[in-house]
Coordinates of C-alpha atoms in Angstrom, one line a residue:
X1 CA 9.3 7.3 11.9
X2 CA 7.2 7.7 15.0
X3 CA 5.0 4.7 15.2
X4 CA 5.4 1.7 12.9
X5 CA 3.6 -1.6 12.7
X6 CA 3.8 -4.4 10.1
X7 CA 1.9 -7.4 8.9
X8 CA 3.7 -10.3 7.1
X9 CA 1.7 -11.3 4.0
X10 CA 1.7 -15.0 3.6
X11 CA -2.0 -16.0 3.4
X12 CA -5.2 -14.3 2.3
X13 CA -6.1 -13.7 5.9
X14 CA -3.0 -11.5 6.2
X15 CA -4.6 -9.2 3.7
X16 CA -7.5 -8.7 6.1
X17 CA -5.1 -8.2 9.0
X18 CA -3.2 -5.5 7.0
X19 CA -6.5 -3.7 6.1
X20 CA -7.7 -3.7 9.8
X21 CA -4.3 -2.4 11.0
X22 CA -4.4 0.4 8.4
X23 CA -8.0 1.3 9.4
X24 CA -7.1 1.4 13.1
X25 CA -4.0 3.6 12.5
X26 CA -6.0 5.9 10.2
X27 CA -8.8 6.2 12.7
X28 CA -6.3 6.9 15.6
X29 CA -4.7 9.7 13.5
X30 CA -8.0 11.3 13.0
X31 CA -8.8 10.5 9.3
X32 CA -12.5 10.6 8.5
X33 CA -14.4 7.6 7.3
X34 CA -14.0 8.4 3.6
X35 CA -10.2 8.6 3.9
X36 CA -10.1 5.5 6.1
X37 CA -11.9 3.7 3.3
X38 CA -9.4 5.0 0.7
X39 CA -6.5 3.9 2.9
X40 CA -7.9 0.5 3.5
X41 CA -8.7 0.0 -0.1
X42 CA -5.1 0.9 -1.1
X43 CA -3.7 -1.4 1.6
X44 CA -5.9 -4.2 0.4
X45 CA -4.8 -3.8 -3.2
X46 CA -1.1 -3.7 -2.3
X47 CA -1.3 -6.7 0.1
X48 CA -3.2 -8.7 -2.5
X49 CA -0.6 -7.9 -5.1
X50 CA 2.1 -9.2 -2.8
X51 CA 0.0 -12.4 -2.2
X52 CA -0.8 -13.0 -5.9
X53 CA 2.5 -12.0 -7.5
X54 CA 5.3 -12.5 -4.9
X55 CA 3.8 -15.2 -2.7
X56 CA 4.9 -13.4 0.5
X57 CA 6.1 -10.1 1.7
X58 CA 5.3 -7.4 4.2
X59 CA 3.1 -4.4 4.8
X60 CA 4.5 -1.6 7.0
X61 CA 2.1 1.0 8.3
X62 CA 3.4 4.0 10.1
X63 CA 2.3 7.4 11.4
X64 CA 4.5 10.2 10.1
X65 CA 4.9 13.8 10.9
X66 CA 6.6 16.0 8.3
X67 CA 6.7 19.7 8.1
X68 CA 4.0 19.9 10.7
X69 CA 1.7 17.6 8.8
X70 CA 0.5 14.3 10.0
X71 CA 0.0 11.4 7.7
X72 CA -0.1 7.6 7.3
X73 CA 2.7 5.9 5.3
X74 CA 2.3 2.4 3.9
X75 CA 5.2 0.4 2.5
X76 CA 4.5 -2.8 0.6
X77 CA 7.6 -4.8 0.1
X78 CA 8.4 -8.2 -1.3
X79 CA 11.3 -10.3 -2.7
X80 CA 9.2 -11.6 -5.6
X81 CA 9.8 -11.7 -9.3
X82 CA 9.8 -7.9 -9.6
X83 CA 8.1 -5.8 -12.3
X84 CA 9.9 -5.5 -15.6
X85 CA 7.8 -2.7 -17.1
X86 CA 6.5 -0.3 -14.3
X87 CA 5.1 2.1 -16.9
X88 CA 2.9 -0.7 -18.3
X89 CA 1.5 -1.8 -14.9
X90 CA 0.6 1.8 -14.2
X91 CA -1.7 1.9 -17.2
X92 CA -5.4 1.8 -16.4
X93 CA -6.8 -1.5 -17.7
X94 CA -3.5 -3.5 -17.7
X95 CA -3.7 -6.8 -15.8
X96 CA -1.7 -9.9 -15.7
X97 CA -4.1 -11.7 -13.4
X98 CA -7.3 -11.2 -15.5
X99 CA -8.6 -8.5 -13.1
X100 CA -9.9 -5.1 -14.0
X101 CA -6.4 -3.6 -14.1
X102 CA -7.4 -0.8 -11.7
X103 CA -4.8 -2.0 -9.1
X104 CA -1.7 0.2 -8.9
X105 CA -3.2 3.2 -10.9
X106 CA -6.2 3.0 -8.4
X107 CA -3.8 3.0 -5.4
X108 CA -2.0 6.0 -6.8
X109 CA -5.3 7.9 -7.2
X110 CA -6.5 7.0 -3.7
X111 CA -3.3 8.2 -1.9
X112 CA -1.5 11.5 -2.0
X113 CA 2.0 10.3 -2.6
X114 CA 3.0 7.2 -4.6
X115 CA 6.5 5.7 -5.2
X116 CA 7.4 2.4 -6.8
X117 CA 10.8 0.7 -7.2
X118 CA 11.3 -2.8 -8.6
X119 CA 14.1 -5.0 -9.8
X120 CA 13.4 -8.1 -11.9
X121 CA 14.3 -11.2 -9.8
X122 CA 14.7 -9.1 -6.6
X123 CA 11.4 -7.7 -5.7
X124 CA 9.2 -4.6 -5.4
X125 CA 8.8 -1.8 -2.9
X126 CA 5.8 0.5 -3.1
X127 CA 5.5 3.4 -0.7
X128 CA 2.3 5.5 -0.4
X129 CA 1.2 8.3 1.9
X130 CA -2.1 9.8 2.8
X131 CA -1.9 13.2 4.5
X132 CA -4.3 14.3 7.2
X133 CA -6.2 17.4 6.0

């Protein structure tokens, strides 16, 4: 971990702050505008999920350097109700909020690495990485 920043997600405005922080870090790392948009879209979706389903949580955004590759890692974590069926929420079209159901599957497609852990009654942690090409 070289350089880490975080945004607490409590209000809808915090979603905007997390997006902006992600875009700034991505730009600083040298990501092009298309990848910046992918990263900010993923951050927005993850932060919105925290706000909608857990009520509050945190977005951590950090620059990483692994095996000589630079990247941006985003960790979304909360102590909310957790996800009882991760496989189901990873299906395109599945939604508990009446949305399009593109959320987590979309985040997975936008980023290079995707990992999710969740415990019912304890919360969820989602970690995603976008590598600089």
